[in-house]
mmCIF file of C-alpha atoms in Angstrom:
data_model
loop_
_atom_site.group_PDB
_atom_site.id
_atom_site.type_symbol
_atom_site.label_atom_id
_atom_site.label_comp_id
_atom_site.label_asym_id
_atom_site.label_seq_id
_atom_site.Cartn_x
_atom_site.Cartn_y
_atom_site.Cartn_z
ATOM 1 C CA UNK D 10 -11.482 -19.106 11.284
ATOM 2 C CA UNK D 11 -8.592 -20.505 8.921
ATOM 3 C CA UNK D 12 -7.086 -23.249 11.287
ATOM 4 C CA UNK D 13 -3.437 -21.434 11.119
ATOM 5 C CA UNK D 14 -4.873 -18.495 12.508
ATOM 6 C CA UNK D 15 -7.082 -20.185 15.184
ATOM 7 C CA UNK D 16 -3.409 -21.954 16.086
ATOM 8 C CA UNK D 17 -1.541 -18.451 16.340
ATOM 9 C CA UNK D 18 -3.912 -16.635 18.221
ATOM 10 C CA UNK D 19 -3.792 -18.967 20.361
ATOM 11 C CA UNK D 20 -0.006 -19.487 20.820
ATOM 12 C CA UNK D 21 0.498 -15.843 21.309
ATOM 13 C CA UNK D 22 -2.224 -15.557 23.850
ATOM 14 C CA UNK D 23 -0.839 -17.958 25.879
ATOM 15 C CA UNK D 24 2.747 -16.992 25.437
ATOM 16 C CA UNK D 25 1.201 -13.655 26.633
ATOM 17 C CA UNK D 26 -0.414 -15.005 30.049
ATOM 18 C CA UNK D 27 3.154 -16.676 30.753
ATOM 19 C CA UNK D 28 2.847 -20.050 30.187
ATOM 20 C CA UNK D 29 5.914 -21.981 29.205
ATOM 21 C CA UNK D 30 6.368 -22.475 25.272
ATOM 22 C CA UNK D 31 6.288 -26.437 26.379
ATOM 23 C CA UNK D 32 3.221 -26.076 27.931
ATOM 24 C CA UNK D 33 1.484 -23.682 25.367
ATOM 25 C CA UNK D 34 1.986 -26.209 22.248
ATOM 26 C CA UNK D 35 0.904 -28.982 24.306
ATOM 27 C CA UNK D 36 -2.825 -26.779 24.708
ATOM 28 C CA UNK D 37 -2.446 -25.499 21.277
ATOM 29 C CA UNK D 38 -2.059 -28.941 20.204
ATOM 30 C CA UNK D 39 -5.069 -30.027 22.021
ATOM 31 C CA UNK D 40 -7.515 -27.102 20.860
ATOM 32 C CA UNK D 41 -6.171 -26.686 17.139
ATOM 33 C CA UNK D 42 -4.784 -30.234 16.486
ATOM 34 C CA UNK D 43 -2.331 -27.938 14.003
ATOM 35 C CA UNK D 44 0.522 -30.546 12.999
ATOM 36 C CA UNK D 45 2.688 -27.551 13.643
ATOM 37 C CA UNK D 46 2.351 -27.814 17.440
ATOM 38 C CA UNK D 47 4.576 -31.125 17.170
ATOM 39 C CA UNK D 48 7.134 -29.836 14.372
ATOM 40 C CA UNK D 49 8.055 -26.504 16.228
ATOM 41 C CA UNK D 50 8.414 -28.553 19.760
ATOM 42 C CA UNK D 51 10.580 -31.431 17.886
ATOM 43 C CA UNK D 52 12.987 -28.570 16.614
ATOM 44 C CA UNK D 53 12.875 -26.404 19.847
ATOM 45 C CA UNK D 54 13.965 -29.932 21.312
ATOM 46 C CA UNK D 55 16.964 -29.992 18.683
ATOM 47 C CA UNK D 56 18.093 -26.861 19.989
ATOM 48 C CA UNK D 57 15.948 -24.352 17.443
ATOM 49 C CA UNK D 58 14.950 -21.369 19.285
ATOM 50 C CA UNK D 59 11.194 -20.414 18.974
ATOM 51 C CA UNK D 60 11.743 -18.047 16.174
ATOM 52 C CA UNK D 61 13.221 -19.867 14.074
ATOM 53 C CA UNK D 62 11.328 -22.445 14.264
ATOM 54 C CA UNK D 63 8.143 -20.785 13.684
ATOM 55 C CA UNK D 64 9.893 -19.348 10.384
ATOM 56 C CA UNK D 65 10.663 -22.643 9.608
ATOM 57 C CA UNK D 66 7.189 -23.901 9.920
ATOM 58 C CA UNK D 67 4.173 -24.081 7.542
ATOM 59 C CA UNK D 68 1.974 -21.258 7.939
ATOM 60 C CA UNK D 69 1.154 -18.817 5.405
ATOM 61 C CA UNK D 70 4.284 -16.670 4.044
ATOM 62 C CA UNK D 71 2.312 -13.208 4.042
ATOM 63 C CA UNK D 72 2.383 -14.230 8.395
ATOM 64 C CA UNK D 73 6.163 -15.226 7.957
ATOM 65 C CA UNK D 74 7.502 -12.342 6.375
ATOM 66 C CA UNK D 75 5.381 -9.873 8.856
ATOM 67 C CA UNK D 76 6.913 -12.159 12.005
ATOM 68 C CA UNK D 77 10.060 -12.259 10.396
ATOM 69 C CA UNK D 78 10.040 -8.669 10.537
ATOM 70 C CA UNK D 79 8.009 -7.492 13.995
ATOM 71 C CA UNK D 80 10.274 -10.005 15.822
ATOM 72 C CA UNK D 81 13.948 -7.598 15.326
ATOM 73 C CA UNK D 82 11.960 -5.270 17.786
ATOM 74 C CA UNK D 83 9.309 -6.772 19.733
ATOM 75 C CA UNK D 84 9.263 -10.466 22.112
ATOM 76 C CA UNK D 85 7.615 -13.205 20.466
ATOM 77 C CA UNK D 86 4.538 -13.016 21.571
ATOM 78 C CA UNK D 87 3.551 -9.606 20.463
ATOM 79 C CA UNK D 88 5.286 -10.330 16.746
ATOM 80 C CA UNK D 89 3.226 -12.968 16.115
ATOM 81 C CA UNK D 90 0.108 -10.830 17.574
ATOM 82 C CA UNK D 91 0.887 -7.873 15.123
ATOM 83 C CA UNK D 92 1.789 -10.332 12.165
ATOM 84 C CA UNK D 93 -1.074 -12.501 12.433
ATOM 85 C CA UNK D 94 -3.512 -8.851 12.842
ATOM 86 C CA UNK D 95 -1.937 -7.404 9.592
ATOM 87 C CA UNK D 96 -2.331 -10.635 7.591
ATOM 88 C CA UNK D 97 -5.899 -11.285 8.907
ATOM 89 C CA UNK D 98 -6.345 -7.677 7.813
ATOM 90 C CA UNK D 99 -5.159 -8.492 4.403
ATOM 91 C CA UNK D 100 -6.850 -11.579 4.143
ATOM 92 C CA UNK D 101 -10.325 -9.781 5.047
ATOM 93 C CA UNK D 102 -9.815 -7.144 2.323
ATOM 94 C CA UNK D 103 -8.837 -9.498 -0.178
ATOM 95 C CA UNK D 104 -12.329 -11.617 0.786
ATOM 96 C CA UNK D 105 -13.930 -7.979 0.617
ATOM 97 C CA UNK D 106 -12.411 -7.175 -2.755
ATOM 98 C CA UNK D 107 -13.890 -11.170 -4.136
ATOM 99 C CA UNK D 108 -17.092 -10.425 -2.782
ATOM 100 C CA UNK D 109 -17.743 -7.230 -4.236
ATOM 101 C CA UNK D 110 -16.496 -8.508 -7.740
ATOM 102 C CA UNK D 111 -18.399 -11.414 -7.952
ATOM 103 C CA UNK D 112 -21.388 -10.461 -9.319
ATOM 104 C CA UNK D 113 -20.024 -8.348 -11.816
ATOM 105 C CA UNK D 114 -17.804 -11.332 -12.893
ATOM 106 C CA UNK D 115 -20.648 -13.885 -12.870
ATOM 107 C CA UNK D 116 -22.576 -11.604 -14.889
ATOM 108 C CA UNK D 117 -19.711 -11.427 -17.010
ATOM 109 C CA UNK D 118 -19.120 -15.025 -17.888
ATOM 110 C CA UNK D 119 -22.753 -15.371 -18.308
ATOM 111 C CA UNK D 120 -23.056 -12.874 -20.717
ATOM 112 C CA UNK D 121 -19.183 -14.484 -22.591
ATOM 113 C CA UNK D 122 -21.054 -18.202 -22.887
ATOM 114 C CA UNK D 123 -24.344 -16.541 -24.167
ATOM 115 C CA UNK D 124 -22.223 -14.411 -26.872
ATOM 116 C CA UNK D 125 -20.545 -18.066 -27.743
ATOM 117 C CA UNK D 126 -23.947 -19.752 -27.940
ATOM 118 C CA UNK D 127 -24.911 -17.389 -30.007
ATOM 119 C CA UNK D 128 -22.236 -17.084 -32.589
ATOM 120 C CA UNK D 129 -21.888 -20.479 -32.810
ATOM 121 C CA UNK D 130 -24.673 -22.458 -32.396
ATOM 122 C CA UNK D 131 -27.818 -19.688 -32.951
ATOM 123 C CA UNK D 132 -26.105 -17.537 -35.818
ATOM 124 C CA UNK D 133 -25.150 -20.546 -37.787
ATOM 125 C CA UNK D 134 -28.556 -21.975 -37.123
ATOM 126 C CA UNK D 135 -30.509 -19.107 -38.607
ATOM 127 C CA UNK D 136 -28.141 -18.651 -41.851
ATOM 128 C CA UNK D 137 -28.796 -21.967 -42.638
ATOM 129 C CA UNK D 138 -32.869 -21.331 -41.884
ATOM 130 C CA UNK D 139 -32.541 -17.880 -44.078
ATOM 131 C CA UNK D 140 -31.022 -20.300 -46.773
ATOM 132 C CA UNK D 141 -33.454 -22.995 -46.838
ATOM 133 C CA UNK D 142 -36.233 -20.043 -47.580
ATOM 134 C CA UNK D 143 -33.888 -18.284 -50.020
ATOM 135 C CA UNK D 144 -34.039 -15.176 -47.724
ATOM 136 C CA UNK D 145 -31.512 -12.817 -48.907
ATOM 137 C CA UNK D 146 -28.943 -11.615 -46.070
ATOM 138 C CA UNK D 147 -28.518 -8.298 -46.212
ATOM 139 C CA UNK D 148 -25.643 -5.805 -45.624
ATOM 140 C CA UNK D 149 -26.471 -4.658 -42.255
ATOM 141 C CA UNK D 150 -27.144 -8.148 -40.930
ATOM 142 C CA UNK D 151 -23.358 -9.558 -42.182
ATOM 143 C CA UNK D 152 -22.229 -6.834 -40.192
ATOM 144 C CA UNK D 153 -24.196 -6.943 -36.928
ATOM 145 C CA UNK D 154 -23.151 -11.124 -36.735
ATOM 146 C CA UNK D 155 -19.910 -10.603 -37.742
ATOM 147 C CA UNK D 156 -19.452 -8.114 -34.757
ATOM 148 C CA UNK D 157 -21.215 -10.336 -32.565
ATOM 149 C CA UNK D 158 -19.140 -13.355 -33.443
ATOM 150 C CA UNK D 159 -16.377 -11.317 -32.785
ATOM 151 C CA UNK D 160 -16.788 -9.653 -29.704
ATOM 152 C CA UNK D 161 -16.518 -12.924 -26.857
ATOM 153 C CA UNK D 162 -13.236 -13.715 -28.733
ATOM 154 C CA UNK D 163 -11.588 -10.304 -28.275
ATOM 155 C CA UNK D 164 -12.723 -10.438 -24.543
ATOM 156 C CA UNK D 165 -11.058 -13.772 -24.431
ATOM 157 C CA UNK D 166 -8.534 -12.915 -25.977
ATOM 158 C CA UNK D 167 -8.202 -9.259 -23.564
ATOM 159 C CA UNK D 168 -8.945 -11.390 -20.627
ATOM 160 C CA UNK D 169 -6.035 -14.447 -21.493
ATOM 161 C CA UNK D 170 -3.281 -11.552 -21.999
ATOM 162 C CA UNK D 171 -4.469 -9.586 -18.679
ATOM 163 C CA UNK D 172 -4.310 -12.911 -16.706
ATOM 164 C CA UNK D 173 -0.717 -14.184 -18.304
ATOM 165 C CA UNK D 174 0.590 -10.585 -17.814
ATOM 166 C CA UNK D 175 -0.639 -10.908 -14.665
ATOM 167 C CA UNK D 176 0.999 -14.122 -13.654
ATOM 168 C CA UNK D 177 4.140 -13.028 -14.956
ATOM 169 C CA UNK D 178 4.554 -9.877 -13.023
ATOM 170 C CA UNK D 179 3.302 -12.226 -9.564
ATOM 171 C CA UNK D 180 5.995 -14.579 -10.499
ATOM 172 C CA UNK D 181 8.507 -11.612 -11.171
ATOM 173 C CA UNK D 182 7.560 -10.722 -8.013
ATOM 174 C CA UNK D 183 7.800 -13.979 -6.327
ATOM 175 C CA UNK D 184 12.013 -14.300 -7.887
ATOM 176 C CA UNK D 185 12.894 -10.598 -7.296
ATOM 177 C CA UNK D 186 13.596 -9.742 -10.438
ATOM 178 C CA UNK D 187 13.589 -6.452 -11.271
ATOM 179 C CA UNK D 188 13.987 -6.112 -15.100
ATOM 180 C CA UNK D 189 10.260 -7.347 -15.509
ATOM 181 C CA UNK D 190 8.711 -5.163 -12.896
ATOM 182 C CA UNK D 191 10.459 -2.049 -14.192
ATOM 183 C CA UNK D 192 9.322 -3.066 -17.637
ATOM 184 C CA UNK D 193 5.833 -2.922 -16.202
ATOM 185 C CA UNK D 194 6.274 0.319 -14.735
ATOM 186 C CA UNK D 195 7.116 1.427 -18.150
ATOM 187 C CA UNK D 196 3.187 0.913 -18.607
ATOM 188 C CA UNK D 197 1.269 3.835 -17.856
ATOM 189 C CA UNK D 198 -2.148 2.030 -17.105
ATOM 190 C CA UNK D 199 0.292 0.095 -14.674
ATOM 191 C CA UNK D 200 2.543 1.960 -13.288
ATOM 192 C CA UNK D 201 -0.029 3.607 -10.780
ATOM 193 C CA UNK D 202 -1.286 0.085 -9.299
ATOM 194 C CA UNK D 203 1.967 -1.149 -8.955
ATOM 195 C CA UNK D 204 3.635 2.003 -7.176
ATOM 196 C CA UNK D 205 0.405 1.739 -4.809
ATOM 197 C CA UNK D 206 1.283 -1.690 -4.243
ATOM 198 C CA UNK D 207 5.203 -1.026 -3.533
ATOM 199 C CA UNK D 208 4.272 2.442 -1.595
ATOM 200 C CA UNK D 209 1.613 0.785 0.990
ATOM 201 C CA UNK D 210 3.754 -2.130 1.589
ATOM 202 C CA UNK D 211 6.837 -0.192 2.466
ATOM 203 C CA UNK D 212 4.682 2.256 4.271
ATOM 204 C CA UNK D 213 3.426 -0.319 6.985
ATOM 205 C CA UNK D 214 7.302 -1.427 7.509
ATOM 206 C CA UNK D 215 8.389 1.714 7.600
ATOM 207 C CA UNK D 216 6.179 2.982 9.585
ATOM 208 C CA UNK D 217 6.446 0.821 12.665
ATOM 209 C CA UNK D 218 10.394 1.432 12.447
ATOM 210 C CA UNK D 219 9.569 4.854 12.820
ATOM 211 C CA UNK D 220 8.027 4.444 16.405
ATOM 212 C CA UNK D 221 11.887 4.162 17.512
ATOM 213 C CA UNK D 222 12.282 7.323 16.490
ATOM 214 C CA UNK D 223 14.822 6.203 14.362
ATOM 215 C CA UNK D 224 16.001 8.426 11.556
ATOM 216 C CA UNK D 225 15.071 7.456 7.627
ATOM 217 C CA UNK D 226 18.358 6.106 6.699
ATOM 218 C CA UNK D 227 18.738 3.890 9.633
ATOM 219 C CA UNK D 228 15.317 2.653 8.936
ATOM 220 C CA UNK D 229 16.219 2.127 5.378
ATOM 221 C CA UNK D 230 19.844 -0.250 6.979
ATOM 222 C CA UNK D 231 17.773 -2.144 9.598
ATOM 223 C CA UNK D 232 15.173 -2.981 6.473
ATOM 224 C CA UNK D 233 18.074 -3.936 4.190
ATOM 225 C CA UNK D 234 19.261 -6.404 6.919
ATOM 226 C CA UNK D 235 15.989 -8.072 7.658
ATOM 227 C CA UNK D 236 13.688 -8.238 4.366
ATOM 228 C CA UNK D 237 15.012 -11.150 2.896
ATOM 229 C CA UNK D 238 11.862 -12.810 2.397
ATOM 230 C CA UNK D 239 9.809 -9.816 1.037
ATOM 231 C CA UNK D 240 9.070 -9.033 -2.569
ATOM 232 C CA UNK D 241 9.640 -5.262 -1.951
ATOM 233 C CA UNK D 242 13.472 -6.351 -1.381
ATOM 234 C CA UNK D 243 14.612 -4.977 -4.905
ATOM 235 C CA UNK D 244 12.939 -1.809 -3.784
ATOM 236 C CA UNK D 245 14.818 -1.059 -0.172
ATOM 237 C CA UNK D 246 17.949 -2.627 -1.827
ATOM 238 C CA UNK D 247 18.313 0.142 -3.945
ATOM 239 C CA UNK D 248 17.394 2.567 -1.848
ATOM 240 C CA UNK D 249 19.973 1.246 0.788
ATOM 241 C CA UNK D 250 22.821 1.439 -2.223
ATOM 242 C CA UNK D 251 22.057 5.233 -2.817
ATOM 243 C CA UNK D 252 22.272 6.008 1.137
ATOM 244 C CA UNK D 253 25.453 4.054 0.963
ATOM 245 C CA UNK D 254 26.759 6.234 -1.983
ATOM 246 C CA UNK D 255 25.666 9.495 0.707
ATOM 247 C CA UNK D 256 22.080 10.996 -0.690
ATOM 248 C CA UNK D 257 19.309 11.271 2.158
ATOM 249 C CA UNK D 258 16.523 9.466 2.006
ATOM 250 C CA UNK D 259 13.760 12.264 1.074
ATOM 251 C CA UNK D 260 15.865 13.111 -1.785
ATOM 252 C CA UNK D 261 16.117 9.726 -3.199
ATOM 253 C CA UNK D 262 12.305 9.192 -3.064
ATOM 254 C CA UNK D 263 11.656 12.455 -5.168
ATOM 255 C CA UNK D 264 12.171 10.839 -8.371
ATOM 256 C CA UNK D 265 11.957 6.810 -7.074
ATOM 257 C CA UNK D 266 9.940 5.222 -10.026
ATOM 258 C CA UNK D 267 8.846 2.574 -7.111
ATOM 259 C CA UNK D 268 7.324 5.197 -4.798
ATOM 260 C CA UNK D 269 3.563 6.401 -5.096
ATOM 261 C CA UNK D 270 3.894 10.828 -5.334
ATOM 262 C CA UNK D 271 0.854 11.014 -2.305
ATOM 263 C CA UNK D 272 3.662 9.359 -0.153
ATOM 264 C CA UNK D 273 6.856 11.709 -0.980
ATOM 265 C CA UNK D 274 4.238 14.651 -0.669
ATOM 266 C CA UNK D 275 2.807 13.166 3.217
ATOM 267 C CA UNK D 276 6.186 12.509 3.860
ATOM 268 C CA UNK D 277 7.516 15.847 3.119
ATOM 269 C CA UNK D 278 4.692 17.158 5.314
ATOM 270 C CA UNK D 279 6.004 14.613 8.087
ATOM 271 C CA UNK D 280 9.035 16.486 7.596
ATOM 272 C CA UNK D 281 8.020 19.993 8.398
ATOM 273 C CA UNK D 282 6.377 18.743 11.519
ATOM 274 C CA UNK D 283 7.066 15.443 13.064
ATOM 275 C CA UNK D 284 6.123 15.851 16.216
ATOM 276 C CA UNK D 285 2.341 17.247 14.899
ATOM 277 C CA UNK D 286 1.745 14.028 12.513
ATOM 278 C CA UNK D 287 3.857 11.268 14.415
ATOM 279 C CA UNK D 288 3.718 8.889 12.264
ATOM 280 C CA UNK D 289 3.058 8.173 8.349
ATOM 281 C CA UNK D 290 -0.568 6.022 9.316
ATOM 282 C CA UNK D 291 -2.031 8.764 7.961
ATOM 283 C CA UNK D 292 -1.147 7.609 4.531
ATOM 284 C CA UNK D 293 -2.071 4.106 5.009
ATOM 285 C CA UNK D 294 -5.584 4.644 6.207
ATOM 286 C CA UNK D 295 -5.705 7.195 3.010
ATOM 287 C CA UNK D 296 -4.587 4.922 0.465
ATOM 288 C CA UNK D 297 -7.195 2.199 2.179
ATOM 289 C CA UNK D 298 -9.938 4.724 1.326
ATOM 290 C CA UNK D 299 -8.870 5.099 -2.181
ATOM 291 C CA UNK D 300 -8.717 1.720 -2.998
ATOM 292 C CA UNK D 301 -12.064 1.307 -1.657
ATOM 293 C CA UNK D 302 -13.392 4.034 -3.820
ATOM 294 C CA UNK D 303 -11.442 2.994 -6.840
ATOM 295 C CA UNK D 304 -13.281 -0.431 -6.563
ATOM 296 C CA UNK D 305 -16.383 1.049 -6.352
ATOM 297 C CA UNK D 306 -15.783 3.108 -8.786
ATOM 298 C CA UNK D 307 -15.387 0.254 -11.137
ATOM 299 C CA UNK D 308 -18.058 -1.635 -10.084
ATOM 300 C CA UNK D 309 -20.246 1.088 -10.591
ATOM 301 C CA UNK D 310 -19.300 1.727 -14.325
ATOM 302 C CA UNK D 311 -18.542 -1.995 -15.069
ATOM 303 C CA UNK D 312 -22.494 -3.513 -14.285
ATOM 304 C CA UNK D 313 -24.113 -0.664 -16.216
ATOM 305 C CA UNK D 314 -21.478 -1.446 -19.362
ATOM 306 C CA UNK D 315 -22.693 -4.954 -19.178
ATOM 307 C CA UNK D 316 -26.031 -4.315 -19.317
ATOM 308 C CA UNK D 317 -25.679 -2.077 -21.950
ATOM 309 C CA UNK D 318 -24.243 -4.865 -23.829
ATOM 310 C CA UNK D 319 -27.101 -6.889 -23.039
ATOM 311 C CA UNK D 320 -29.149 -4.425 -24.420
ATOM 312 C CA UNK D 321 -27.875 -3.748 -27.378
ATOM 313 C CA UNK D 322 -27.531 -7.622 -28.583
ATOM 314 C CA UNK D 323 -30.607 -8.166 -27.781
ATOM 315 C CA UNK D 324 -31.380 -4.797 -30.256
ATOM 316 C CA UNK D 325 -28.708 -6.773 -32.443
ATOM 317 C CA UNK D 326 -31.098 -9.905 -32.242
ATOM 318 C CA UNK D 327 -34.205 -8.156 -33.155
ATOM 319 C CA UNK D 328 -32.768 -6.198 -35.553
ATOM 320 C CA UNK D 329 -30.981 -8.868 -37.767
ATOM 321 C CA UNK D 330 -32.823 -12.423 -36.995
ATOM 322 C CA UNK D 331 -36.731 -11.524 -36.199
ATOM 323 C CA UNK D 332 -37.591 -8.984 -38.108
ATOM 324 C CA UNK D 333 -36.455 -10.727 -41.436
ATOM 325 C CA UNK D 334 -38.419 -13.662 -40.024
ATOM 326 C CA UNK D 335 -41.760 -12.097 -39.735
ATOM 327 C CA UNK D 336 -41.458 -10.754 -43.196
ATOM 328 C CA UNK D 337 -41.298 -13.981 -44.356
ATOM 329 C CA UNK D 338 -44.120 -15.352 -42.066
ATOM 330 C CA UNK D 339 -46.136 -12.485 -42.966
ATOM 331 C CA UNK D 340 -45.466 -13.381 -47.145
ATOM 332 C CA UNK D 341 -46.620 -17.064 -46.307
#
């Protein structure tokens, strides 16, 4: 277990059974050896209440901003139980989602640095062989190398622009700024991932407001107050300015280029019958499910592709480099 964790659990299970927060750091200290143990008791002894000195302390910021959050409503203890569950959750599907790609993407690379070694060090090879024994090149095998040679550099290419887009919209993400990410929502091959991404994220906030049966638009104040540290800030911001200006918000949401259309429809249907569904879980555990079956999905088409590939370069191969070289084997 990541050593952060290990220390958590352990401070809010103790916290739990009433020990003192003296005594608690002193065992978590002595089970975890986490250098936190001493930083949060040196600043509760400075006067720092335990909250703010666990924000202030260096554990992962996907924990702080959940803590940061569960601890407006709930005692100490149980925020740090429900913030350290829902990052542990996150952290186990974003181990699930690395395992499940890694093949493919080993498979992958092996198949870029064989298309390299081939362009570059077998291609060149065998011109130079078809030129010692005056073999004339024909039409069809200029073609099939030229394709080949350029193939791995338009995947590097389409891999160094998805991975710089990609760090750009993280670090847009990271400053709050808004112009970028509604430039990528401009992008229709985007725009679904990142309204997932927005949706889900609000959804788990908003839903544990809702178990105050608290109306939308307080909901929408209380997270306007307290999500300082989240990237979805730029989000519940506006949303907060248009309650402010007097619209409700199911109308805002409607149109809300931020929101995914499976929430405004389950949240409509929330609407007719509250009492019935309770809660918006339902669309949390259904996005889950689709993101599961949109990775498999991918996976599924993305292996066969490859060997495809393989096939047909090794086709490519055949078709360009040995048969030429048995006809001249078979003249000698």
């Amino acid at each position: 277990m990541n050593k952060d964790y290990l220390f958590l659990e352990n401070l809010y299970q103790l916290l739990e059974q009433g020990y003192g927060i003296e005594e608690t750091l002193l065992l978590c200290k002595e089970i975890t050896h986490h250098p936190s143990a001493d930083q949060i008791n040196i600043m509760l002894k400075e006067g720092v209440d335990l909250k703010k000195a666990i924000l202030e302390s260096d554990f992962p910021k996907q924990f702080i901003e959940f803590f940061e959050f569960f601890s407006m409503r709930l005692t100490i203890s149980a925020a740090i139980r429900n913030a350290l569950q829902i990052t542990q959750h996150l952290e186990k599907t974003k181990k699930d989602l690395i395992s499940k790609l890694t093949y493919p993407l080993v498979l992958m690379s092996f198949l870029v640095m064989f298309c390299f070694f081939a362009s570059f060090v077998l291609f060149p090879q065998v011109n130079a062989l078809f030129t010692s024994f005056s073999i004339q090149k024909s039409i069809l095998f200029t073609i099939l190398i030229g394709l080949m040679q350029l193939i791995p550099i338009l995947f590097i290419c389409v891999i160094g622009i998805i991975v710089v887009l990609f760090l750009r919209f993280m670090r847009a993400l990271k400053r709050k700024n808004y112009r970028i990410i509604e430039q990528y929502l401009h992008v229709k091959m985007l725009k679904h991932i990142i309204q997932k991404y927005f949706t889900l994220k609000f959804a788990i906030y908003f839903n544990e407001i809702m178990k105050d049966h608290l109306d939308a638009n307080t909901i929408i104040v209380l997270l306007n107050e307290t999500m300082v540290r989240s990237d979805i800030k730029i989000m519940i911001y506006e949303i907060y300015c248009r309650i402010e200006e007097g619209e409700a918000f199911e109308d805002i949401i409607e149109n809300f280029e931020y929101f995914d259309q499976l929430f405004v429809i389950m949240y409509r249907m929330y609407l007719q019958a509250p009492k019935e569904i309770g809660d918006l879980s339902g669309y949390i555990d259904v996005v889950k499910r689709e993101m599961d079956m949109a990775l498999n999905k991918f996976i599924k088409y993305l292996i066969p592709a490859v060997y495809s590939f393989v096939a047909f370069f090794v086709i490519v191969v055949y078709i360009a480099i040995i048969l030429p070289m048995m006809n001249v084997i078979g003249e000698i």
